[in-house]
Amino acid sequence: MADYKELWTSLDIDLEKHDQLCAVLPEFYGEIYMQQENRPEGMNYYNFVVSEIHGLRVQELADMRKDGRKVVGTFCVYVPDEIIVAANAASVGLCAGSEFWHPDGEKVVPRNTCPLVKAAAGALVGNTCPYFKSCDMLVGETTCDAKKKLWETFAEYTPIHVMNLSSMKREQDYINWQGEIKLFKERVEELTGVEVTAEKLSESTKLLNDKRRALQRLYETRKVANPPISGKDALLVTQIAFYDDPARFTQMTNQLCDELEKRIEEGNGVFDKKAPRILITGTPMAIPNWKLHHIIETSGGAVVAEETCTGVKYFQNLVDESAATLEDHYKILADRYLKTNCACFTPNTSRIDDIIRLYKEYAADGVVYYTLPFCTTYAAEFKAVKDALAKENIPVINIESDYGLEDAGQIKTRLEAFFEMISNK
Ligand code: BJ8
């Protein structure tokens, strides 16, 4: 990575601490990603993005801000990026996936908080994440309790807008979400000084749908026997989608898909042909949380899909492009975003339908149910998911794990036994 010290200083980053983070990432990434055999050439772009993770994109955001544009940080796939992009601002996903940030996080949130929230808290208050420091405003949402309380902490440090998401999906909840989207639009207009018109929303919808279509195309390639891309690589592509420039990301991902589709024609897969095909479901995996995929794929399994917010939940539903008025946009956006089936909702039976559908679509052999510790809603849904999968004769294993590597050996042993069991079915 080039020298970005001046940039980081301008963002008030704690350089000494930040150096410690920058020192471990290349080795960690090298071990997990660069040892893979027969990787698609198209992954070089994503390698480059990771090698520049706190550099080039942060510089781009700084340049945008110099030109008077704004940067908005988000934490949840319910927040409509269309509004942000229509105001000529950039949206960056800020969920944090490393335990590096936990000590700072524990200074402001309880120790027994989910690792994702604790890491996000630490990244902000420890001044070690240049993305947080590049944001002119953060956007929270009333999903889980840990996040709801986090926004109150964040408000002490930085401007934040919180969207009031209902916990149910009744007619009045759809109407409420339309109203929240309208309020969000007004807040973004105030921040950016840009009027968000119906035309601008149509343009941003098209741009973001193109990104979703590229990711859908990528995931299609994972449905074939012996996919041409590892689960680990597919996860990385989706993680990067949350903060890369959308047009460039779409172009590079479509280029990768051209290569993957060619590989499929040639029968060039990356796994052992007998590797059990795994669908992961559960809590999101924010960058650089690659732990579970890495363990699965170094224990003989092949991850073929993720029913998570860093998987299909992010892109499987497009936004209808037919809106002509602002009112149409609010309604269409509310309808689309409320299709996401987060465990924070009650009831949330559509998530079970999604898991079963994806299991069949991706010809999976088993499901790994993943939860971060202290994520009550996802942990609580395990029983209902397990019971429904049992009726369909679908094997499932529950893995709860945080960002640390201490339990990696134990998880590996459990997964190997699970793979053996499903391979002999
Ligand atoms: S739509 S999954 S991105 S809320 S893991 S912080 S739920 S305690 S991240 Fe999420 Fe939106 Fe739902 Fe998706 Fe809380 Fe659980 Fe932590 Fe979580």
GROMACS .gro file of C-alpha atoms and ligand atoms in nm:
model
  442
    1MET     CA    1   0.000   0.000   0.000
    2ALA     CA    2   0.123   0.350  -0.081
    3ASP     CA    3   0.190   0.599   0.197
    4TYR     CA    4  -0.141   0.743   0.320
    5LYS     CA    5  -0.013   0.888   0.649
    6GLU     CA    6  -0.107   1.241   0.549
    7LEU     CA    7  -0.459   1.132   0.459
    8TRP     CA    8  -0.502   0.937   0.782
    9THR     CA    9  -0.368   1.228   0.987
   10SER     CA   10  -0.620   1.457   0.821
   11LEU     CA   11  -0.890   1.214   0.937
   12ASP     CA   12  -0.759   1.217   1.294
   13ILE     CA   13  -0.663   0.850   1.291
   14ASP     CA   14  -0.458   0.711   1.581
   15LEU     CA   15  -0.159   0.626   1.362
   16GLU     CA   16   0.027   0.410   1.608
   17LYS     CA   17  -0.268   0.184   1.677
   18HIS     CA   18  -0.371   0.186   1.314
   19ASP     CA   19  -0.022   0.065   1.215
   20GLN     CA   20  -0.078  -0.243   1.432
   21LEU     CA   21  -0.394  -0.322   1.236
   22CYS     CA   22  -0.224  -0.267   0.900
   23ALA     CA   23   0.061  -0.494   1.007
   24VAL     CA   24  -0.153  -0.802   1.068
   25LEU     CA   25  -0.399  -0.786   0.778
   26PRO     CA   26  -0.164  -0.879   0.488
   27GLU     CA   27  -0.043  -1.195   0.662
   28PHE     CA   28  -0.395  -1.291   0.766
   29TYR     CA   29  -0.527  -1.234   0.413
   30GLY     CA   30  -0.232  -1.413   0.258
   31GLU     CA   31  -0.292  -1.721   0.471
   32ILE     CA   32  -0.663  -1.736   0.404
   33TYR     CA   33  -0.686  -1.620   0.045
   34MET     CA   34  -0.357  -1.648  -0.138
   35GLN     CA   35  -0.302  -2.017  -0.059
   36GLN     CA   36  -0.607  -2.119  -0.262
   37GLU     CA   37  -0.529  -2.312  -0.578
   38ASN     CA   38  -0.674  -2.242  -0.923
   39ARG     CA   39  -0.821  -1.905  -0.824
   40PRO     CA   40  -0.996  -1.706  -1.098
   41GLU     CA   41  -0.779  -1.429  -1.246
   42GLY     CA   42  -1.067  -1.187  -1.186
   43MET     CA   43  -1.004  -1.212  -0.811
   44ASN     CA   44  -0.694  -0.995  -0.863
   45TYR     CA   45  -0.915  -0.687  -0.851
   46TYR     CA   46  -1.050  -0.784  -0.508
   47ASN     CA   47  -0.698  -0.870  -0.386
   48PHE     CA   48  -0.600  -0.521  -0.489
   49VAL     CA   49  -0.899  -0.367  -0.308
   50VAL     CA   50  -0.800  -0.550   0.012
   51SER     CA   51  -0.434  -0.451  -0.028
   52GLU     CA   52  -0.556  -0.090  -0.045
   53ILE     CA   53  -0.830  -0.135   0.212
   54HIS     CA   54  -0.756   0.180   0.410
   55GLY     CA   55  -0.592   0.361   0.118
   56LEU     CA   56  -0.731   0.417  -0.228
   57ARG     CA   57  -1.105   0.407  -0.152
   58VAL     CA   58  -1.054   0.631   0.153
   59GLN     CA   59  -0.863   0.871  -0.074
   60GLU     CA   60  -1.151   0.865  -0.322
   61LEU     CA   61  -1.395   0.951  -0.043
   62ALA     CA   62  -1.169   1.234   0.072
   63ASP     CA   63  -1.154   1.369  -0.285
   64MET     CA   64  -1.533   1.352  -0.311
   65ARG     CA   65  -1.567   1.547   0.012
   66LYS     CA   66  -1.323   1.808  -0.115
   67ASP     CA   67  -1.560   1.851  -0.410
   68GLY     CA   68  -1.847   1.914  -0.169
   69ARG     CA   69  -2.003   1.569  -0.185
   70LYS     CA   70  -2.094   1.377   0.132
   71VAL     CA   71  -2.025   1.029   0.270
   72VAL     CA   72  -2.289   0.836   0.464
   73GLY     CA   73  -2.209   0.527   0.675
   74THR     CA   74  -2.464   0.246   0.718
   75PHE     CA   75  -2.490  -0.076   0.921
   76CYS     CA   76  -2.787  -0.266   0.786
   77VAL     CA   77  -2.932  -0.387   0.457
   78TYR     CA   78  -3.269  -0.227   0.544
   79VAL     CA   79  -3.122   0.120   0.485
   80PRO     CA   80  -3.202   0.224   0.125
   81ASP     CA   81  -2.878   0.322  -0.049
   82GLU     CA   82  -3.090   0.457  -0.336
   83ILE     CA   83  -3.164   0.772  -0.133
   84ILE     CA   84  -2.796   0.832  -0.052
   85VAL     CA   85  -2.677   0.781  -0.410
   86ALA     CA   86  -2.960   0.998  -0.549
   87ALA     CA   87  -2.820   1.284  -0.337
   88ASN     CA   88  -2.483   1.243  -0.511
   89ALA     CA   89  -2.336   1.108  -0.186
   90ALA     CA   90  -2.145   0.784  -0.126
   91SER     CA   91  -2.274   0.505   0.095
   92VAL     CA   92  -2.028   0.289   0.288
   93GLY     CA   93  -2.119  -0.020   0.489
   94LEU     CA   94  -1.943   0.007   0.825
   95CYS     CA   95  -2.008  -0.324   1.001
   96ALA     CA   96  -1.677  -0.439   1.145
   97GLY     CA   97  -1.545  -0.796   1.141
   98SER     CA   98  -1.226  -0.798   1.348
   99GLU     CA   99  -1.159  -0.852   1.718
  100PHE     CA  100  -0.885  -0.592   1.686
  101TRP     CA  101  -1.153  -0.332   1.767
  102HIS     CA  102  -1.298  -0.510   2.072
  103PRO     CA  103  -1.079  -0.357   2.348
  104ASP     CA  104  -1.177  -0.007   2.239
  105GLY     CA  105  -1.536  -0.116   2.190
  106GLU     CA  106  -1.556  -0.253   2.543
  107LYS     CA  107  -1.483   0.094   2.676
  108VAL     CA  108  -1.826   0.209   2.558
  109VAL     CA  109  -2.049  -0.100   2.519
  110PRO     CA  110  -2.088  -0.399   2.755
  111ARG     CA  111  -1.840  -0.684   2.714
  112ASN     CA  112  -2.124  -0.928   2.652
  113THR     CA  113  -2.235  -0.750   2.334
  114CYS     CA  114  -2.226  -0.916   1.994
  115PRO     CA  115  -1.880  -0.897   1.829
  116LEU     CA  116  -2.013  -0.703   1.532
  117VAL     CA  117  -2.149  -0.421   1.745
  118LYS     CA  118  -1.848  -0.422   1.976
  119ALA     CA  119  -1.609  -0.399   1.681
  120ALA     CA  120  -1.807  -0.115   1.520
  121ALA     CA  121  -1.801   0.073   1.852
  122GLY     CA  122  -1.425   0.020   1.886
  123ALA     CA  123  -1.356   0.121   1.527
  124LEU     CA  124  -1.528   0.455   1.586
  125VAL     CA  125  -1.417   0.550   1.935
  126GLY     CA  126  -1.060   0.418   1.896
  127ASN     CA  127  -1.005   0.632   1.586
  128THR     CA  128  -0.862   0.340   1.393
  129CYS     CA  129  -1.102   0.309   1.100
  130PRO     CA  130  -1.067   0.573   0.827
  131TYR     CA  131  -1.411   0.482   0.686
  132PHE     CA  132  -1.584   0.588   1.007
  133LYS     CA  133  -1.378   0.904   1.006
  134SER     CA  134  -1.472   0.977   0.643
  135CYS     CA  135  -1.844   0.983   0.715
  136ASP     CA  136  -2.043   1.305   0.736
  137MET     CA  137  -2.333   1.116   0.889
  138LEU     CA  138  -2.408   0.764   1.014
  139VAL     CA  139  -2.742   0.589   0.971
  140GLY     CA  140  -2.869   0.353   1.238
  141GLU     CA  141  -3.187   0.150   1.245
  142THR     CA  142  -3.403  -0.002   1.518
  143THR     CA  143  -3.325  -0.369   1.453
  144CYS     CA  144  -3.167  -0.553   1.748
  145ASP     CA  145  -3.128  -0.413   2.101
  146ALA     CA  146  -2.747  -0.403   2.076
  147LYS     CA  147  -2.764  -0.178   1.774
  148LYS     CA  148  -3.041   0.042   1.914
  149LYS     CA  149  -2.824   0.123   2.214
  150LEU     CA  150  -2.512   0.163   1.999
  151TRP     CA  151  -2.670   0.458   1.817
  152GLU     CA  152  -2.706   0.641   2.148
  153THR     CA  153  -2.334   0.594   2.208
  154PHE     CA  154  -2.247   0.698   1.854
  155ALA     CA  155  -2.455   1.015   1.890
  156GLU     CA  156  -2.200   1.138   2.144
  157TYR     CA  157  -1.930   1.125   1.878
  158THR     CA  158  -2.082   1.197   1.539
  159PRO     CA  159  -2.403   1.303   1.357
  160ILE     CA  160  -2.640   1.010   1.324
  161HIS     CA  161  -2.986   0.954   1.183
  162VAL     CA  162  -3.184   0.656   1.313
  163MET     CA  163  -3.455   0.492   1.102
  164ASN     CA  164  -3.744   0.346   1.300
  165LEU     CA  165  -3.793  -0.005   1.161
  166SER     CA  166  -4.094  -0.196   1.292
  167SER     CA  167  -4.052  -0.550   1.422
  168MET     CA  168  -4.352  -0.679   1.226
  169LYS     CA  169  -4.466  -0.673   0.865
  170ARG     CA  170  -4.831  -0.570   0.885
  171GLU     CA  171  -4.986  -0.317   0.651
  172GLN     CA  172  -4.922  -0.032   0.895
  173ASP     CA  173  -4.556  -0.137   0.920
  174TYR     CA  174  -4.516  -0.099   0.543
  175ILE     CA  175  -4.677   0.245   0.569
  176ASN     CA  176  -4.446   0.330   0.859
  177TRP     CA  177  -4.139   0.229   0.657
  178GLN     CA  178  -4.250   0.447   0.364
  179GLY     CA  179  -4.271   0.738   0.607
  180GLU     CA  180  -3.925   0.656   0.745
  181ILE     CA  181  -3.780   0.650   0.394
  182LYS     CA  182  -3.934   0.991   0.327
  183LEU     CA  183  -3.787   1.129   0.651
  184PHE     CA  184  -3.449   0.979   0.561
  185LYS     CA  185  -3.465   1.146   0.219
  186GLU     CA  186  -3.530   1.481   0.387
  187ARG     CA  187  -3.240   1.429   0.628
  188VAL     CA  188  -3.006   1.337   0.342
  189GLU     CA  189  -3.120   1.643   0.144
  190GLU     CA  190  -3.044   1.860   0.446
  191LEU     CA  191  -2.698   1.702   0.480
  192THR     CA  192  -2.602   1.721   0.113
  193GLY     CA  193  -2.791   2.030  -0.002
  194VAL     CA  194  -2.905   1.821  -0.300
  195GLU     CA  195  -3.273   1.778  -0.382
  196VAL     CA  196  -3.362   1.412  -0.426
  197THR     CA  197  -3.606   1.404  -0.718
  198ALA     CA  198  -3.800   1.110  -0.861
  199GLU     CA  199  -3.569   1.115  -1.167
  200LYS     CA  200  -3.256   1.098  -0.952
  201LEU     CA  201  -3.407   0.811  -0.757
  202SER     CA  202  -3.480   0.625  -1.081
  203GLU     CA  203  -3.114   0.666  -1.181
  204SER     CA  204  -2.979   0.549  -0.845
  205THR     CA  205  -3.220   0.255  -0.848
  206LYS     CA  206  -3.090   0.146  -1.186
  207LEU     CA  207  -2.726   0.184  -1.074
  208LEU     CA  208  -2.780  -0.022  -0.758
  209ASN     CA  209  -2.992  -0.282  -0.935
  210ASP     CA  210  -2.705  -0.329  -1.180
  211LYS     CA  211  -2.481  -0.404  -0.883
  212ARG     CA  212  -2.740  -0.653  -0.752
  213ARG     CA  213  -2.769  -0.814  -1.097
  214ALA     CA  214  -2.390  -0.861  -1.110
  215LEU     CA  215  -2.398  -1.032  -0.770
  216GLN     CA  216  -2.692  -1.248  -0.876
  217ARG     CA  217  -2.491  -1.351  -1.181
  218LEU     CA  218  -2.195  -1.436  -0.959
  219TYR     CA  219  -2.411  -1.651  -0.734
  220GLU     CA  220  -2.562  -1.831  -1.036
  221THR     CA  221  -2.215  -1.966  -1.111
  222ARG     CA  222  -2.210  -2.130  -0.767
  223LYS     CA  223  -2.514  -2.343  -0.848
  224VAL     CA  224  -2.330  -2.574  -1.088
  225ALA     CA  225  -2.165  -2.903  -0.994
  226ASN     CA  226  -1.816  -2.809  -0.875
  227PRO     CA  227  -1.840  -2.427  -0.880
  228PRO     CA  228  -1.566  -2.220  -1.049
  229ILE     CA  229  -1.518  -1.997  -0.743
  230SER     CA  230  -1.468  -2.074  -0.375
  231GLY     CA  231  -1.720  -1.965  -0.114
  232LYS     CA  232  -1.445  -1.760   0.047
  233ASP     CA  233  -1.387  -1.562  -0.271
  234ALA     CA  234  -1.760  -1.510  -0.328
  235LEU     CA  235  -1.794  -1.381   0.030
  236LEU     CA  236  -1.510  -1.135  -0.026
  237VAL     CA  237  -1.676  -1.000  -0.342
  238THR     CA  238  -2.001  -0.939  -0.151
  239GLN     CA  239  -1.820  -0.777   0.143
  240ILE     CA  240  -1.644  -0.536  -0.094
  241ALA     CA  241  -1.979  -0.450  -0.258
  242PHE     CA  242  -2.071  -0.262   0.061
  243TYR     CA  243  -1.811   0.009   0.019
  244ASP     CA  244  -1.666   0.009  -0.332
  245ASP     CA  245  -1.777   0.256  -0.597
  246PRO     CA  246  -2.096   0.089  -0.730
  247ALA     CA  247  -2.036   0.139  -1.105
  248ARG     CA  248  -1.676   0.014  -1.087
  249PHE     CA  249  -1.775  -0.277  -0.864
  250THR     CA  250  -2.046  -0.383  -1.111
  251GLN     CA  251  -1.805  -0.367  -1.402
  252MET     CA  252  -1.535  -0.570  -1.224
  253THR     CA  253  -1.783  -0.828  -1.095
  254ASN     CA  254  -1.934  -0.875  -1.440
  255GLN     CA  255  -1.582  -0.921  -1.574
  256LEU     CA  256  -1.520  -1.187  -1.310
  257CYS     CA  257  -1.848  -1.355  -1.409
  258ASP     CA  258  -1.740  -1.367  -1.776
  259GLU     CA  259  -1.440  -1.566  -1.663
  260LEU     CA  260  -1.641  -1.789  -1.429
  261GLU     CA  261  -1.896  -1.872  -1.698
  262LYS     CA  262  -1.610  -1.968  -1.930
  263ARG     CA  263  -1.466  -2.187  -1.657
  264ILE     CA  264  -1.802  -2.360  -1.622
  265GLU     CA  265  -1.802  -2.439  -1.996
  266GLU     CA  266  -1.454  -2.588  -1.956
  267GLY     CA  267  -1.556  -2.786  -1.647
  268ASN     CA  268  -1.295  -2.600  -1.441
  269GLY     CA  269  -1.411  -2.609  -1.077
  270VAL     CA  270  -1.215  -2.516  -0.764
  271PHE     CA  271  -1.331  -2.793  -0.529
  272ASP     CA  272  -1.283  -3.163  -0.496
  273LYS     CA  273  -1.578  -3.307  -0.694
  274LYS     CA  274  -1.695  -3.500  -0.388
  275ALA     CA  275  -1.686  -3.201  -0.150
  276PRO     CA  276  -2.016  -3.166   0.040
  277ARG     CA  277  -2.200  -2.851  -0.070
  278ILE     CA  278  -2.280  -2.618   0.218
  279LEU     CA  279  -2.539  -2.346   0.259
  280ILE     CA  280  -2.456  -2.104   0.542
  281THR     CA  281  -2.737  -1.920   0.717
  282GLY     CA  282  -2.728  -1.672   1.005
  283THR     CA  283  -2.558  -1.354   1.113
  284PRO     CA  284  -2.365  -1.135   0.868
  285MET     CA  285  -1.989  -1.170   0.819
  286ALA     CA  286  -1.835  -0.824   0.800
  287ILE     CA  287  -1.491  -0.786   0.647
  288PRO     CA  288  -1.240  -0.932   0.755
  289ASN     CA  289  -1.449  -1.209   0.911
  290TRP     CA  290  -1.362  -1.500   0.680
  291LYS     CA  291  -1.327  -1.750   0.961
  292LEU     CA  292  -1.615  -1.992   0.903
  293HIS     CA  293  -1.573  -2.011   0.526
  294HIS     CA  294  -1.203  -2.076   0.572
  295ILE     CA  295  -1.260  -2.354   0.822
  296ILE     CA  296  -1.528  -2.519   0.606
  297GLU     CA  297  -1.320  -2.503   0.290
  298THR     CA  298  -1.004  -2.633   0.457
  299SER     CA  299  -1.203  -2.919   0.611
  300GLY     CA  300  -1.323  -3.063   0.281
  301GLY     CA  301  -1.649  -2.865   0.237
  302ALA     CA  302  -1.758  -2.629  -0.041
  303VAL     CA  303  -1.962  -2.322   0.054
  304VAL     CA  304  -2.211  -2.269  -0.230
  305ALA     CA  305  -2.438  -1.997  -0.087
  306GLU     CA  306  -2.505  -1.776   0.215
  307GLU     CA  307  -2.851  -1.691   0.345
  308THR     CA  308  -2.708  -1.389   0.526
  309CYS     CA  309  -2.687  -1.012   0.481
  310THR     CA  310  -2.337  -1.056   0.341
  311GLY     CA  311  -2.491  -1.310   0.101
  312VAL     CA  312  -2.817  -1.331  -0.089
  313LYS     CA  313  -3.015  -1.100   0.142
  314TYR     CA  314  -2.808  -0.813   0.008
  315PHE     CA  315  -2.901  -0.855  -0.357
  316GLN     CA  316  -3.162  -1.123  -0.424
  317ASN     CA  317  -3.449  -0.874  -0.448
  318LEU     CA  318  -3.424  -0.602  -0.712
  319VAL     CA  319  -3.605  -0.270  -0.673
  320ASP     CA  320  -3.891  -0.225  -0.922
  321GLU     CA  321  -3.769   0.035  -1.176
  322SER     CA  322  -4.113   0.161  -1.281
  323ALA     CA  323  -4.160   0.442  -1.022
  324ALA     CA  324  -4.251   0.780  -1.172
  325THR     CA  325  -4.321   0.994  -0.865
  326LEU     CA  326  -4.160   1.032  -0.525
  327GLU     CA  327  -4.460   0.862  -0.364
  328ASP     CA  328  -4.413   0.563  -0.600
  329HIS     CA  329  -4.047   0.546  -0.500
  330TYR     CA  330  -4.123   0.545  -0.127
  331LYS     CA  331  -4.374   0.264  -0.172
  332ILE     CA  332  -4.155   0.056  -0.403
  333LEU     CA  333  -3.850   0.099  -0.179
  334ALA     CA  334  -4.048   0.010   0.134
  335ASP     CA  335  -4.191  -0.302  -0.035
  336ARG     CA  336  -3.851  -0.416  -0.156
  337TYR     CA  337  -3.657  -0.351   0.164
  338LEU     CA  338  -3.918  -0.516   0.384
  339LYS     CA  339  -3.880  -0.837   0.183
  340THR     CA  340  -3.558  -0.899   0.378
  341ASN     CA  341  -3.615  -1.159   0.646
  342CYS     CA  342  -3.409  -1.055   0.948
  343ALA     CA  343  -3.438  -1.245   1.278
  344CYS     CA  344  -3.520  -0.911   1.442
  345PHE     CA  345  -3.874  -0.951   1.300
  346THR     CA  346  -4.159  -1.147   1.449
  347PRO     CA  347  -4.280  -1.374   1.309
  348ASN     CA  348  -4.001  -1.447   1.061
  349THR     CA  349  -4.114  -1.771   0.899
  350SER     CA  350  -4.027  -1.646   0.548
  351ARG     CA  351  -3.661  -1.685   0.643
  352ILE     CA  352  -3.720  -2.058   0.685
  353ASP     CA  353  -3.884  -2.072   0.342
  354ASP     CA  354  -3.580  -1.893   0.200
  355ILE     CA  355  -3.336  -2.137   0.359
  356ILE     CA  356  -3.523  -2.437   0.218
  357ARG     CA  357  -3.554  -2.276  -0.125
  358LEU     CA  358  -3.183  -2.186  -0.137
  359TYR     CA  359  -3.084  -2.533  -0.017
  360LYS     CA  360  -3.265  -2.678  -0.318
  361GLU     CA  361  -3.159  -2.411  -0.569
  362TYR     CA  362  -2.791  -2.450  -0.484
  363ALA     CA  363  -2.816  -2.831  -0.457
  364ALA     CA  364  -2.668  -2.815  -0.107
  365ASP     CA  365  -2.596  -3.124   0.103
  366GLY     CA  366  -2.614  -2.955   0.442
  367VAL     CA  367  -2.676  -2.628   0.626
  368VAL     CA  368  -2.437  -2.456   0.867
  369TYR     CA  369  -2.631  -2.229   1.101
  370TYR     CA  370  -2.395  -1.954   1.211
  371THR     CA  371  -2.447  -1.711   1.497
  372LEU     CA  372  -2.227  -1.455   1.662
  373PRO     CA  373  -2.231  -1.480   2.043
  374PHE     CA  374  -2.494  -1.263   2.218
  375CYS     CA  375  -2.704  -1.237   1.902
  376THR     CA  376  -3.025  -1.347   2.071
  377THR     CA  377  -3.257  -1.318   1.774
  378TYR     CA  378  -3.056  -1.540   1.538
  379ALA     CA  379  -2.975  -1.787   1.816
  380ALA     CA  380  -3.343  -1.805   1.911
  381GLU     CA  381  -3.450  -1.884   1.555
  382PHE     CA  382  -3.228  -2.190   1.538
  383LYS     CA  383  -3.488  -2.421   1.689
  384ALA     CA  384  -3.762  -2.327   1.443
  385VAL     CA  385  -3.516  -2.357   1.152
  386LYS     CA  386  -3.388  -2.695   1.276
  387ASP     CA  387  -3.742  -2.832   1.317
  388ALA     CA  388  -3.846  -2.715   0.969
  389LEU     CA  389  -3.529  -2.856   0.811
  390ALA     CA  390  -3.580  -3.190   0.987
  391LYS     CA  391  -3.921  -3.220   0.821
  392GLU     CA  392  -3.748  -3.174   0.485
  393ASN     CA  393  -3.473  -3.418   0.581
  394ILE     CA  394  -3.209  -3.142   0.555
  395PRO     CA  395  -2.906  -3.184   0.783
  396VAL     CA  396  -2.804  -2.880   0.986
  397ILE     CA  397  -2.530  -2.798   1.237
  398ASN     CA  398  -2.529  -2.499   1.471
  399ILE     CA  399  -2.201  -2.308   1.508
  400GLU     CA  400  -2.175  -2.013   1.744
  401SER     CA  401  -1.844  -1.837   1.723
  402ASP     CA  402  -1.688  -1.494   1.758
  403TYR     CA  403  -1.402  -1.338   1.563
  404GLY     CA  404  -1.118  -1.501   1.762
  405LEU     CA  405  -0.939  -1.810   1.635
  406GLU     CA  406  -0.921  -1.998   1.967
  407ASP     CA  407  -1.213  -2.225   1.883
  408ALA     CA  408  -1.109  -2.289   1.519
  409GLY     CA  409  -0.977  -2.641   1.591
  410GLN     CA  410  -1.290  -2.743   1.776
  411ILE     CA  411  -1.515  -2.610   1.498
  412LYS     CA  412  -1.307  -2.794   1.240
  413THR     CA  413  -1.350  -3.123   1.427
  414ARG     CA  414  -1.728  -3.077   1.450
  415LEU     CA  415  -1.756  -2.980   1.084
  416GLU     CA  416  -1.547  -3.274   0.966
  417ALA     CA  417  -1.781  -3.511   1.152
  418PHE     CA  418  -2.082  -3.329   1.001
  419PHE     CA  419  -1.938  -3.355   0.649
  420GLU     CA  420  -1.871  -3.724   0.694
  421MET     CA  421  -2.225  -3.775   0.814
  422ILE     CA  422  -2.383  -3.591   0.521
  423SER     CA  423  -2.149  -3.752   0.266
  424ASN     CA  424  -2.267  -4.097   0.379
  425LYS     CA  425  -2.636  -4.006   0.364
  426BJ8     S1  426  -3.099  -0.711   0.837
  426BJ8     S2  427  -2.891  -0.929   1.026
  426BJ8     S3  428  -2.768  -0.629   0.873
  426BJ8     S4  429  -2.990  -0.616   1.159
  426BJ8     S5  430  -2.538  -1.000   1.470
  426BJ8     S6  431  -2.582  -0.655   1.535
  426BJ8     S7  432  -2.867  -0.866   1.473
  426BJ8     S8  433  -2.680  -0.889   1.776
  426BJ8     S9  434  -2.637  -0.745   1.206
  426BJ8    FE1  435  -2.813  -0.727   1.079
  426BJ8    FE2  436  -2.970  -0.565   0.942
  426BJ8    FE3  437  -3.066  -0.791   1.046
  426BJ8    FE4  438  -2.900  -0.801   0.841
  426BJ8    FE5  439  -2.763  -0.741   1.630
  426BJ8    FE6  440  -2.729  -0.999   1.586
  426BJ8    FE7  441  -2.519  -0.845   1.629
  426BJ8    FE8  442  -2.659  -0.820   1.404
   0.00000   0.00000   0.00000
